[in-house]
Amino acid sequence: MSRLIINGLKRLNGSAKVQGSKNSSLPILSAAVLCRGESIIHNCPDLSDVRASINILRFIGCKVSFSGGTLVCDSSSIRSCYIPDLLMREMRSSILFLGALLGRLGKAEMCLPGGCEIGTRPIDLHLKALEELGVEIRDDHGVFHCTAPNGLCGGKIALSFPSVGATENAMICACLAEGTTVISNAAREPEIVDLADFLNSCGANVYGAGDDTIMIDGVSRLHGAVHTIIPDRIAAATWMSCAAVTSGRVILCDVIPAHLAAVTALFENCGCTVTSSGNTMSVNCPYRLAAPGVVRTMPYPGFPTDAQAPIMSMAAVSKGTSLFIENIFENRYHHVNGLLRMGANIKVEGRAAVIQGVPLLHGAQVSAHDLRGAAALITAGLAAEGVTAISGLQYLDRGYEDPEEVLSELGADVKRV
Ligand code: EPZ
């Protein structure tokens, strides 16, 4: 089992290119199933979750090639509406193939998806949204048999929570439904907008993505398209955290600053200077951070839950006390145990965590239990005196492309063994 070995207290300095967005590429790869032709996706990050999507695409009959960040998917002929458990359990976003297969074939068969254990992660909102489009779902001991006996028809979908995945599943399925679909209380994340841009370039009619009401006028078929994935705002926030805990000066290239507004505001509250021009952001960090104070995770454009973990590591070494409230997932503090082993002072009570900043963390052997928890342990390792060994890299590799290369380029002493 490989581990990341970090020798801490090295100041980060330099520039890094930010990878393409994991949470944009995954729904777009599912949506490619709708297209009767070839799609070319640029800036696609090479992640284990992307590889899992490629396995599913190939299993159902797509021809896929992937090299140098460009993924080519020919979904002219889809031969299976069934996705085996082994492939479904690889990640959470395999559930997005449900809407895609229903849109393309009018039927789908799969079990519950996998994904990081940050909560129960039900799919009730996905299923309810698809039923509004005429889908009938039979749950046979955890295997969902889905059909559209009278065809897919546009409908009104009112989401009780702005679920990113449920919004994406509904958008994907509605593109090939008969008539108009309106999704209210839709998620507003930039990845939703990127998905809509891809769908529209394939010939769909998706309006209002990025707002809380999305309208889709169904069409009879979609063709392939060429699309470039937006930058990964959470990877950018992660590298910003690594700079912040090492009093670093880092320039991030290929970012969209507007996607990081809530994150940037927090860094400025902590005493960092963040300047942006075009698709570049520079982050200059003070010797010692001020505590971020109250951090509430919220749906976009609020503070992103995916940045909560690495930014808790910032709070752990800042001057003062912080209160984190994780409003999105019910179990997203797995990284706290590792931070405590490194000398952090953190108390967790349900969805709340109180962090008393300490002057210095010390290296330790720690293990990651989810993707962003791994990012938190890396951030803490960079801030710690001595050597930190991080296991559980299978979680890290789900969402970060060559993280040790990015950090070494910036001056960190980190290697994978
Ligand atoms: C997406 O997950 C992202 N994953 C997550 O990123 C991200 O944290 C999350 O959105 C919120 O921004 C991808 O895009 C692949 P949700 P998703 O549906 O779609 C509950 C990362 O680290 N819910 O918005 O699963 C759910 O349990 C990952 O990159 C239901 O109750 O998130 C959660 O508490 C982690 N029923 C809340 O809503 C449902 O049917 C938000 O979930 C669906 C969701």
Short mmCIF file of C-alpha atoms and ligand atoms in Angstrom, two decimals:
data_model
loop_
_atom_site.label_atom_id
_atom_site.label_comp_id
_atom_site.label_asym_id
_atom_site.label_seq_id
_atom_site.Cartn_x
_atom_site.Cartn_y
_atom_site.Cartn_z
CA MET A 1 0.00 0.00 0.00
CA SER A 2 1.64 3.26 -1.09
CA ARG A 3 1.96 6.22 1.22
CA LEU A 4 2.72 9.92 0.84
CA ILE A 5 5.76 10.98 2.88
CA ILE A 6 5.87 14.70 3.65
CA ASN A 7 8.71 16.53 5.35
CA GLY A 8 6.94 19.65 6.57
CA LEU A 9 7.68 23.37 7.08
CA LYS A 10 8.86 23.96 3.50
CA ARG A 11 7.50 27.29 2.20
CA LEU A 12 5.53 26.84 -1.03
CA ASN A 13 6.57 29.17 -3.82
CA GLY A 14 5.96 29.15 -7.56
CA SER A 15 3.15 28.47 -9.98
CA ALA A 16 0.93 25.48 -10.69
CA LYS A 17 -1.65 24.62 -13.35
CA VAL A 18 -5.00 23.58 -11.91
CA GLN A 19 -6.46 20.33 -13.28
CA GLY A 20 -9.79 20.01 -15.06
CA SER A 21 -12.78 19.64 -12.75
CA LYS A 22 -13.54 16.13 -11.48
CA ASN A 23 -17.11 17.14 -10.63
CA SER A 24 -17.65 18.51 -14.11
CA SER A 25 -16.00 15.70 -16.08
CA LEU A 26 -17.98 12.91 -14.38
CA PRO A 27 -21.50 14.15 -15.28
CA ILE A 28 -20.31 15.11 -18.78
CA LEU A 29 -18.93 11.60 -19.38
CA SER A 30 -22.33 10.19 -18.36
CA ALA A 31 -24.12 12.70 -20.59
CA ALA A 32 -22.02 11.57 -23.58
CA VAL A 33 -24.13 8.37 -23.56
CA LEU A 34 -27.04 10.45 -24.91
CA CYS A 35 -25.10 11.28 -28.08
CA ARG A 36 -25.33 9.23 -31.27
CA GLY A 37 -21.77 9.98 -32.30
CA GLU A 38 -18.34 10.94 -31.08
CA SER A 39 -17.61 13.49 -28.32
CA ILE A 40 -14.16 14.95 -27.67
CA ILE A 41 -13.58 16.16 -24.11
CA HIS A 42 -10.47 18.30 -23.47
CA ASN A 43 -8.89 19.12 -20.09
CA CYS A 44 -10.26 15.91 -18.60
CA PRO A 45 -8.31 15.05 -15.42
CA ASP A 46 -6.72 11.59 -15.18
CA LEU A 47 -8.35 10.37 -11.94
CA SER A 48 -9.48 6.98 -10.70
CA ASP A 49 -13.10 8.25 -10.78
CA VAL A 50 -12.67 9.20 -14.45
CA ARG A 51 -11.18 5.74 -15.13
CA ALA A 52 -14.21 4.21 -13.39
CA SER A 53 -16.50 6.19 -15.73
CA ILE A 54 -14.50 4.98 -18.73
CA ASN A 55 -14.98 1.37 -17.56
CA ILE A 56 -18.74 1.91 -17.41
CA LEU A 57 -18.82 3.62 -20.82
CA ARG A 58 -16.92 0.72 -22.38
CA PHE A 59 -19.11 -1.87 -20.64
CA ILE A 60 -22.30 -0.41 -22.12
CA GLY A 61 -20.79 -0.31 -25.62
CA CYS A 62 -18.99 3.03 -26.08
CA LYS A 63 -15.58 3.21 -27.73
CA VAL A 64 -13.34 5.34 -25.48
CA SER A 65 -9.76 6.55 -25.79
CA PHE A 66 -8.06 8.83 -23.25
CA SER A 67 -4.61 10.38 -23.46
CA GLY A 68 -2.95 13.69 -22.69
CA GLY A 69 -6.07 15.07 -21.06
CA THR A 70 -8.26 14.47 -24.10
CA LEU A 71 -10.97 11.84 -23.91
CA VAL A 72 -12.73 10.65 -27.06
CA CYS A 73 -16.03 8.81 -26.57
CA ASP A 74 -17.95 7.28 -29.48
CA SER A 75 -21.39 6.35 -28.15
CA SER A 76 -22.95 5.61 -31.54
CA SER A 77 -24.00 2.13 -30.44
CA ILE A 78 -25.01 1.38 -26.85
CA ARG A 79 -25.50 -2.32 -26.28
CA SER A 80 -26.43 -2.58 -22.60
CA CYS A 81 -28.79 -0.80 -20.25
CA TYR A 82 -27.32 -2.74 -17.31
CA ILE A 83 -24.35 -1.64 -15.18
CA PRO A 84 -22.87 -4.38 -12.97
CA ASP A 85 -22.45 -3.83 -9.22
CA LEU A 86 -18.68 -3.92 -9.41
CA LEU A 87 -18.67 -0.90 -11.72
CA MET A 88 -21.49 0.90 -9.87
CA ARG A 89 -19.76 0.67 -6.51
CA GLU A 90 -16.58 2.35 -7.75
CA MET A 91 -17.91 5.87 -7.15
CA ARG A 92 -20.93 8.00 -6.34
CA SER A 93 -21.44 9.57 -9.74
CA SER A 94 -22.06 6.22 -11.45
CA ILE A 95 -25.70 7.02 -10.56
CA LEU A 96 -25.62 9.68 -13.31
CA PHE A 97 -25.59 6.88 -15.88
CA LEU A 98 -29.17 6.21 -14.77
CA GLY A 99 -30.50 9.40 -16.36
CA ALA A 100 -28.26 8.94 -19.39
CA LEU A 101 -29.31 5.33 -20.12
CA LEU A 102 -32.98 6.22 -19.58
CA GLY A 103 -32.60 9.17 -21.96
CA ARG A 104 -30.90 7.10 -24.62
CA LEU A 105 -32.58 3.68 -24.29
CA GLY A 106 -35.69 4.34 -22.18
CA LYS A 107 -34.54 1.75 -19.63
CA ALA A 108 -31.72 1.13 -17.12
CA GLU A 109 -30.74 -1.42 -14.50
CA MET A 110 -28.23 -0.79 -11.72
CA CYS A 111 -27.65 -0.98 -7.99
CA LEU A 112 -26.91 1.81 -5.53
CA PRO A 113 -23.67 3.71 -6.27
CA GLY A 114 -20.51 3.71 -4.13
CA GLY A 115 -18.54 6.80 -3.16
CA CYS A 116 -16.73 8.31 -0.18
CA GLU A 117 -18.30 7.49 3.19
CA ILE A 118 -19.20 11.07 4.11
CA GLY A 119 -22.79 10.25 4.84
CA THR A 120 -25.53 7.79 3.81
CA ARG A 121 -25.77 9.58 0.43
CA PRO A 122 -29.29 8.47 -0.49
CA ILE A 123 -30.61 8.82 -4.07
CA ASP A 124 -34.25 9.51 -3.24
CA LEU A 125 -34.14 12.94 -4.91
CA HIS A 126 -32.69 11.41 -8.09
CA LEU A 127 -35.41 8.75 -8.27
CA LYS A 128 -38.25 11.18 -7.49
CA ALA A 129 -37.00 13.58 -10.20
CA LEU A 130 -36.83 10.80 -12.81
CA GLU A 131 -40.33 9.59 -11.87
CA GLU A 132 -41.58 13.09 -12.74
CA LEU A 133 -40.32 12.39 -16.27
CA GLY A 134 -42.40 9.21 -16.62
CA VAL A 135 -39.82 6.73 -15.30
CA GLU A 136 -41.08 3.69 -13.39
CA ILE A 137 -38.63 2.28 -10.85
CA ARG A 138 -38.78 -1.18 -9.31
CA ASP A 139 -36.36 -1.79 -6.45
CA ASP A 140 -35.57 -5.49 -6.44
CA HIS A 141 -33.36 -6.05 -3.36
CA GLY A 142 -31.19 -3.02 -4.11
CA VAL A 143 -31.16 -3.44 -7.89
CA PHE A 144 -33.17 -0.70 -9.59
CA HIS A 145 -35.08 -1.77 -12.71
CA CYS A 146 -36.08 1.46 -14.45
CA THR A 147 -38.31 1.78 -17.50
CA ALA A 148 -40.38 4.46 -19.25
CA PRO A 149 -43.37 2.45 -20.48
CA ASN A 150 -45.04 5.50 -22.03
CA GLY A 151 -41.79 7.15 -23.05
CA LEU A 152 -40.06 10.03 -21.27
CA CYS A 153 -42.22 13.13 -20.92
CA GLY A 154 -41.20 16.57 -19.67
CA GLY A 155 -42.40 17.44 -16.17
CA LYS A 156 -42.12 19.78 -13.21
CA ILE A 157 -39.36 18.76 -10.79
CA ALA A 158 -39.27 20.60 -7.45
CA LEU A 159 -36.15 19.52 -5.56
CA SER A 160 -36.56 19.63 -1.78
CA PHE A 161 -32.79 20.23 -1.58
CA PRO A 162 -30.56 21.69 -4.35
CA SER A 163 -28.84 18.34 -4.85
CA VAL A 164 -26.02 18.56 -7.43
CA GLY A 165 -26.38 14.97 -8.57
CA ALA A 166 -30.17 14.98 -8.70
CA THR A 167 -30.09 18.21 -10.75
CA GLU A 168 -27.58 16.63 -13.15
CA ASN A 169 -29.51 13.36 -13.49
CA ALA A 170 -32.73 15.24 -14.23
CA MET A 171 -31.03 17.55 -16.76
CA ILE A 172 -29.44 14.63 -18.59
CA CYS A 173 -32.64 12.57 -18.76
CA ALA A 174 -34.88 15.54 -19.67
CA CYS A 175 -32.83 16.42 -22.76
CA LEU A 176 -34.42 13.53 -24.69
CA ALA A 177 -37.84 13.64 -23.03
CA GLU A 178 -40.94 14.69 -25.00
CA GLY A 179 -41.80 18.31 -24.10
CA THR A 180 -40.54 20.78 -21.53
CA THR A 181 -39.07 20.08 -18.09
CA VAL A 182 -38.70 22.67 -15.34
CA ILE A 183 -36.36 21.93 -12.42
CA SER A 184 -36.92 24.27 -9.48
CA ASN A 185 -34.58 24.64 -6.48
CA ALA A 186 -31.88 23.36 -8.83
CA ALA A 187 -28.22 23.26 -7.75
CA ARG A 188 -26.29 26.30 -9.04
CA GLU A 189 -22.73 24.93 -8.99
CA PRO A 190 -20.38 25.86 -11.90
CA GLU A 191 -20.27 22.16 -12.80
CA ILE A 192 -24.02 22.33 -13.54
CA VAL A 193 -23.35 25.20 -15.98
CA ASP A 194 -20.52 23.24 -17.61
CA LEU A 195 -22.81 20.22 -18.05
CA ALA A 196 -25.49 22.45 -19.62
CA ASP A 197 -22.89 23.93 -21.99
CA PHE A 198 -21.86 20.43 -23.08
CA LEU A 199 -25.48 19.29 -23.53
CA ASN A 200 -26.35 22.40 -25.56
CA SER A 201 -23.31 21.88 -27.79
CA CYS A 202 -24.72 18.38 -28.44
CA GLY A 203 -27.98 19.93 -29.66
CA ALA A 204 -29.98 20.06 -26.42
CA ASN A 205 -32.04 23.03 -25.23
CA VAL A 206 -31.06 23.70 -21.60
CA TYR A 207 -31.81 27.17 -20.21
CA GLY A 208 -31.07 28.79 -16.84
CA ALA A 209 -28.22 26.57 -15.61
CA GLY A 210 -26.45 28.39 -12.77
CA ASP A 211 -29.74 29.74 -11.50
CA ASP A 212 -32.21 27.95 -9.22
CA THR A 213 -34.64 27.20 -12.04
CA ILE A 214 -33.54 25.24 -15.10
CA MET A 215 -35.74 24.63 -18.14
CA ILE A 216 -35.12 21.92 -20.72
CA ASP A 217 -36.95 21.61 -24.05
CA GLY A 218 -36.61 17.95 -25.04
CA VAL A 219 -35.32 16.96 -28.48
CA SER A 220 -35.40 13.63 -30.34
CA ARG A 221 -31.66 13.00 -30.57
CA LEU A 222 -28.26 14.48 -29.67
CA HIS A 223 -25.02 14.43 -31.66
CA GLY A 224 -21.47 14.39 -30.28
CA ALA A 225 -19.58 17.60 -29.46
CA VAL A 226 -16.15 19.00 -28.64
CA HIS A 227 -15.94 20.41 -25.10
CA THR A 228 -13.28 21.69 -22.68
CA ILE A 229 -13.85 20.94 -18.99
CA ILE A 230 -13.75 23.93 -16.61
CA PRO A 231 -10.94 24.13 -14.02
CA ASP A 232 -11.35 22.29 -10.72
CA ARG A 233 -12.25 24.93 -8.12
CA ILE A 234 -11.75 22.48 -5.25
CA ALA A 235 -8.28 21.48 -6.41
CA ALA A 236 -7.51 25.23 -6.59
CA ALA A 237 -8.83 25.73 -3.03
CA THR A 238 -6.68 22.81 -1.89
CA TRP A 239 -3.46 24.25 -3.33
CA MET A 240 -4.39 27.63 -1.80
CA SER A 241 -4.66 25.90 1.61
CA CYS A 242 -1.24 24.31 1.13
CA ALA A 243 0.23 27.74 0.37
CA ALA A 244 -1.54 29.31 3.35
CA VAL A 245 -0.16 26.88 5.95
CA THR A 246 3.43 27.35 4.71
CA SER A 247 3.35 31.19 4.51
CA GLY A 248 3.70 30.58 0.78
CA ARG A 249 3.46 32.67 -2.36
CA VAL A 250 1.71 30.63 -5.06
CA ILE A 251 0.34 31.48 -8.50
CA LEU A 252 -2.47 29.23 -9.77
CA CYS A 253 -2.98 29.07 -13.55
CA ASP A 254 -6.11 27.88 -15.37
CA VAL A 255 -8.57 28.87 -12.68
CA ILE A 256 -11.87 30.76 -12.86
CA PRO A 257 -11.61 33.20 -9.92
CA ALA A 258 -15.36 33.82 -9.86
CA HIS A 259 -15.90 30.12 -8.95
CA LEU A 260 -13.82 30.64 -5.80
CA ALA A 261 -15.41 33.85 -4.46
CA ALA A 262 -16.51 32.35 -1.12
CA VAL A 263 -13.15 30.60 -0.68
CA THR A 264 -11.14 33.72 -1.57
CA ALA A 265 -13.10 35.77 1.00
CA LEU A 266 -12.12 33.28 3.71
CA PHE A 267 -8.43 33.41 2.76
CA GLU A 268 -8.50 37.20 2.91
CA ASN A 269 -10.11 37.00 6.37
CA CYS A 270 -7.16 34.83 7.40
CA GLY A 271 -4.69 37.52 6.29
CA CYS A 272 -3.80 36.20 2.83
CA THR A 273 -3.59 38.54 -0.16
CA VAL A 274 -5.41 37.06 -3.14
CA THR A 275 -5.19 38.82 -6.50
CA SER A 276 -6.57 37.53 -9.77
CA SER A 277 -6.33 38.49 -13.40
CA GLY A 278 -7.95 36.50 -16.21
CA ASN A 279 -7.53 32.82 -15.42
CA THR A 280 -4.71 33.30 -12.92
CA MET A 281 -4.85 33.78 -9.16
CA SER A 282 -1.94 34.60 -6.87
CA VAL A 283 -2.04 33.90 -3.14
CA ASN A 284 0.45 35.56 -0.78
CA CYS A 285 0.19 34.26 2.76
CA PRO A 286 1.29 35.75 6.11
CA TYR A 287 3.73 34.16 8.53
CA ARG A 288 0.85 33.13 10.80
CA LEU A 289 -2.79 32.93 9.66
CA ALA A 290 -5.64 34.57 11.52
CA ALA A 291 -8.38 32.07 12.40
CA PRO A 292 -11.11 31.79 9.70
CA GLY A 293 -13.78 32.17 12.44
CA VAL A 294 -17.20 30.71 11.60
CA VAL A 295 -17.19 28.47 8.49
CA ARG A 296 -20.62 27.22 7.35
CA THR A 297 -20.71 24.90 4.30
CA MET A 298 -23.57 25.76 1.95
CA PRO A 299 -24.78 25.01 -1.58
CA TYR A 300 -23.07 27.17 -4.23
CA PRO A 301 -22.41 30.10 -4.21
CA GLY A 302 -21.92 29.56 -0.47
CA PHE A 303 -18.77 28.08 1.04
CA PRO A 304 -18.17 24.66 -0.63
CA THR A 305 -18.35 21.53 1.53
CA ASP A 306 -15.51 20.00 -0.52
CA ALA A 307 -13.12 22.70 0.73
CA GLN A 308 -14.10 22.22 4.39
CA ALA A 309 -11.48 19.57 5.15
CA PRO A 310 -8.31 21.24 3.78
CA ILE A 311 -9.40 24.55 5.24
CA MET A 312 -9.86 22.96 8.65
CA SER A 313 -6.13 22.18 8.52
CA MET A 314 -5.55 25.89 7.95
CA ALA A 315 -7.70 26.67 10.99
CA ALA A 316 -5.74 24.10 13.03
CA VAL A 317 -2.54 26.18 12.76
CA SER A 318 -4.10 29.66 12.73
CA LYS A 319 -4.14 32.18 15.55
CA GLY A 320 -7.49 31.96 17.32
CA THR A 321 -10.61 29.82 17.51
CA SER A 322 -12.82 28.69 14.61
CA LEU A 323 -16.26 27.06 14.43
CA PHE A 324 -17.02 24.84 11.43
CA ILE A 325 -20.58 23.78 10.65
CA GLU A 326 -20.92 21.07 7.97
CA ASN A 327 -24.44 21.62 6.62
CA ILE A 328 -24.24 19.42 3.52
CA PHE A 329 -23.04 15.97 4.65
CA GLU A 330 -23.73 14.38 8.00
CA ASN A 331 -20.40 12.64 8.43
CA ARG A 332 -17.60 14.67 6.91
CA TYR A 333 -15.09 15.01 9.77
CA HIS A 334 -13.12 11.77 9.25
CA HIS A 335 -9.94 13.86 8.86
CA VAL A 336 -10.21 15.16 12.46
CA ASN A 337 -8.66 11.98 13.95
CA GLY A 338 -5.57 12.40 11.80
CA LEU A 339 -5.29 16.09 12.66
CA LEU A 340 -5.58 15.27 16.39
CA ARG A 341 -2.72 12.76 16.03
CA MET A 342 -0.68 15.63 14.59
CA GLY A 343 -1.34 17.83 17.63
CA ALA A 344 -4.41 19.78 16.50
CA ASN A 345 -6.93 20.95 19.08
CA ILE A 346 -10.37 20.11 17.64
CA LYS A 347 -13.68 19.16 19.27
CA VAL A 348 -16.46 17.68 17.13
CA GLU A 349 -20.12 17.64 18.18
CA GLY A 350 -22.40 16.37 15.39
CA ARG A 351 -22.13 18.74 12.44
CA ALA A 352 -20.13 21.30 14.42
CA ALA A 353 -16.36 21.35 15.04
CA VAL A 354 -14.49 23.83 17.24
CA ILE A 355 -10.84 24.33 16.31
CA GLN A 356 -8.39 26.08 18.63
CA GLY A 357 -5.39 27.05 16.49
CA VAL A 358 -2.00 25.79 17.74
CA PRO A 359 1.41 27.29 16.83
CA LEU A 360 2.76 24.10 15.31
CA LEU A 361 1.64 20.59 14.36
CA HIS A 362 4.03 17.62 14.46
CA GLY A 363 4.40 14.87 11.87
CA ALA A 364 2.64 11.50 12.43
CA GLN A 365 1.45 8.36 10.65
CA VAL A 366 -2.13 9.07 9.55
CA SER A 367 -4.63 7.54 7.14
CA ALA A 368 -7.22 9.09 4.84
CA HIS A 369 -10.81 7.81 4.82
CA ASP A 370 -12.23 10.00 2.06
CA LEU A 371 -11.05 12.20 -0.80
CA ARG A 372 -11.07 15.65 0.79
CA GLY A 373 -9.95 14.24 4.14
CA ALA A 374 -6.79 13.14 2.32
CA ALA A 375 -6.34 16.76 1.17
CA ALA A 376 -6.68 17.92 4.78
CA LEU A 377 -3.95 15.51 5.94
CA ILE A 378 -1.61 16.68 3.15
CA THR A 379 -2.22 20.32 4.09
CA ALA A 380 -1.51 19.52 7.75
CA GLY A 381 1.62 17.51 6.81
CA LEU A 382 3.03 20.53 4.96
CA ALA A 383 2.44 22.66 8.09
CA ALA A 384 3.89 20.11 10.52
CA GLU A 385 7.36 19.88 12.02
CA GLY A 386 8.95 16.57 11.02
CA VAL A 387 7.71 13.77 8.78
CA THR A 388 4.09 12.81 8.10
CA ALA A 389 3.18 9.51 6.42
CA ILE A 390 -0.29 9.40 4.83
CA SER A 391 -1.94 6.14 3.76
CA GLY A 392 -5.33 5.69 2.08
CA LEU A 393 -4.09 7.24 -1.16
CA GLN A 394 -6.80 5.43 -3.10
CA TYR A 395 -9.11 8.16 -1.82
CA LEU A 396 -6.71 10.95 -2.83
CA ASP A 397 -6.33 9.55 -6.36
CA ARG A 398 -10.09 9.77 -6.92
CA GLY A 399 -9.93 13.53 -7.19
CA TYR A 400 -6.39 14.88 -7.51
CA GLU A 401 -4.21 14.38 -10.59
CA ASP A 402 -0.53 13.84 -9.65
CA PRO A 403 -0.78 15.78 -6.35
CA GLU A 404 2.80 15.03 -5.33
CA GLU A 405 4.07 16.46 -8.64
CA VAL A 406 2.05 19.65 -8.18
CA LEU A 407 3.29 20.13 -4.60
CA SER A 408 6.92 19.22 -5.37
CA GLU A 409 6.89 21.77 -8.20
CA LEU A 410 5.87 24.34 -5.59
CA GLY A 411 8.78 23.41 -3.31
CA ALA A 412 7.20 20.87 -0.98
CA ASP A 413 9.26 17.88 0.18
CA VAL A 414 6.74 15.14 -0.68
CA LYS A 415 7.08 11.74 -2.29
CA ARG A 416 4.91 8.72 -2.86
CA VAL A 417 6.47 5.43 -1.68
C1 EPZ B 1 -21.68 16.32 -5.53
O1 EPZ B 1 -22.07 15.17 -4.80
C2 EPZ B 1 -20.18 16.25 -5.60
N1 EPZ B 1 -19.76 15.05 -6.30
C3 EPZ B 1 -19.62 16.25 -4.18
O2 EPZ B 1 -18.20 16.26 -4.27
C4 EPZ B 1 -20.07 17.52 -3.47
O3 EPZ B 1 -19.61 17.50 -2.15
C5 EPZ B 1 -21.59 17.60 -3.49
O4 EPZ B 1 -22.07 17.52 -4.86
C6 EPZ B 1 -22.11 18.89 -2.89
O5 EPZ B 1 -21.57 19.99 -3.56
C7 EPZ B 1 -19.79 15.05 -7.65
O6 EPZ B 1 -20.16 16.03 -8.28
C8 EPZ B 1 -19.32 13.80 -8.34
P1 EPZ B 1 -25.63 16.30 -3.41
P2 EPZ B 1 -23.64 14.75 -4.73
O7 EPZ B 1 -26.58 15.43 -4.13
O8 EPZ B 1 -24.29 15.04 -6.02
C9 EPZ B 1 -28.28 14.70 0.16
C10 EPZ B 1 -16.03 15.54 -3.77
O9 EPZ B 1 -15.36 15.49 -2.73
N2 EPZ B 1 -29.03 13.98 -0.87
O10 EPZ B 1 -25.63 17.77 -3.68
O11 EPZ B 1 -23.71 13.38 -4.18
C11 EPZ B 1 -26.88 14.13 0.33
O12 EPZ B 1 -26.90 13.00 1.19
C12 EPZ B 1 -17.48 15.11 -3.75
O13 EPZ B 1 -15.61 15.93 -4.90
C13 EPZ B 1 -30.19 13.30 -0.51
O14 EPZ B 1 -30.60 13.31 0.66
O15 EPZ B 1 -24.15 15.78 -3.62
C14 EPZ B 1 -26.13 15.28 0.92
O16 EPZ B 1 -26.35 15.32 2.30
C15 EPZ B 1 -17.93 14.70 -2.37
N3 EPZ B 1 -30.87 12.62 -1.46
C16 EPZ B 1 -26.77 16.50 0.24
O17 EPZ B 1 -28.04 16.05 -0.25
C17 EPZ B 1 -30.45 12.58 -2.76
O18 EPZ B 1 -31.13 11.95 -3.60
C18 EPZ B 1 -25.95 17.04 -0.92
O19 EPZ B 1 -25.80 16.01 -1.84
C19 EPZ B 1 -29.27 13.27 -3.11
C20 EPZ B 1 -28.58 13.96 -2.15
#
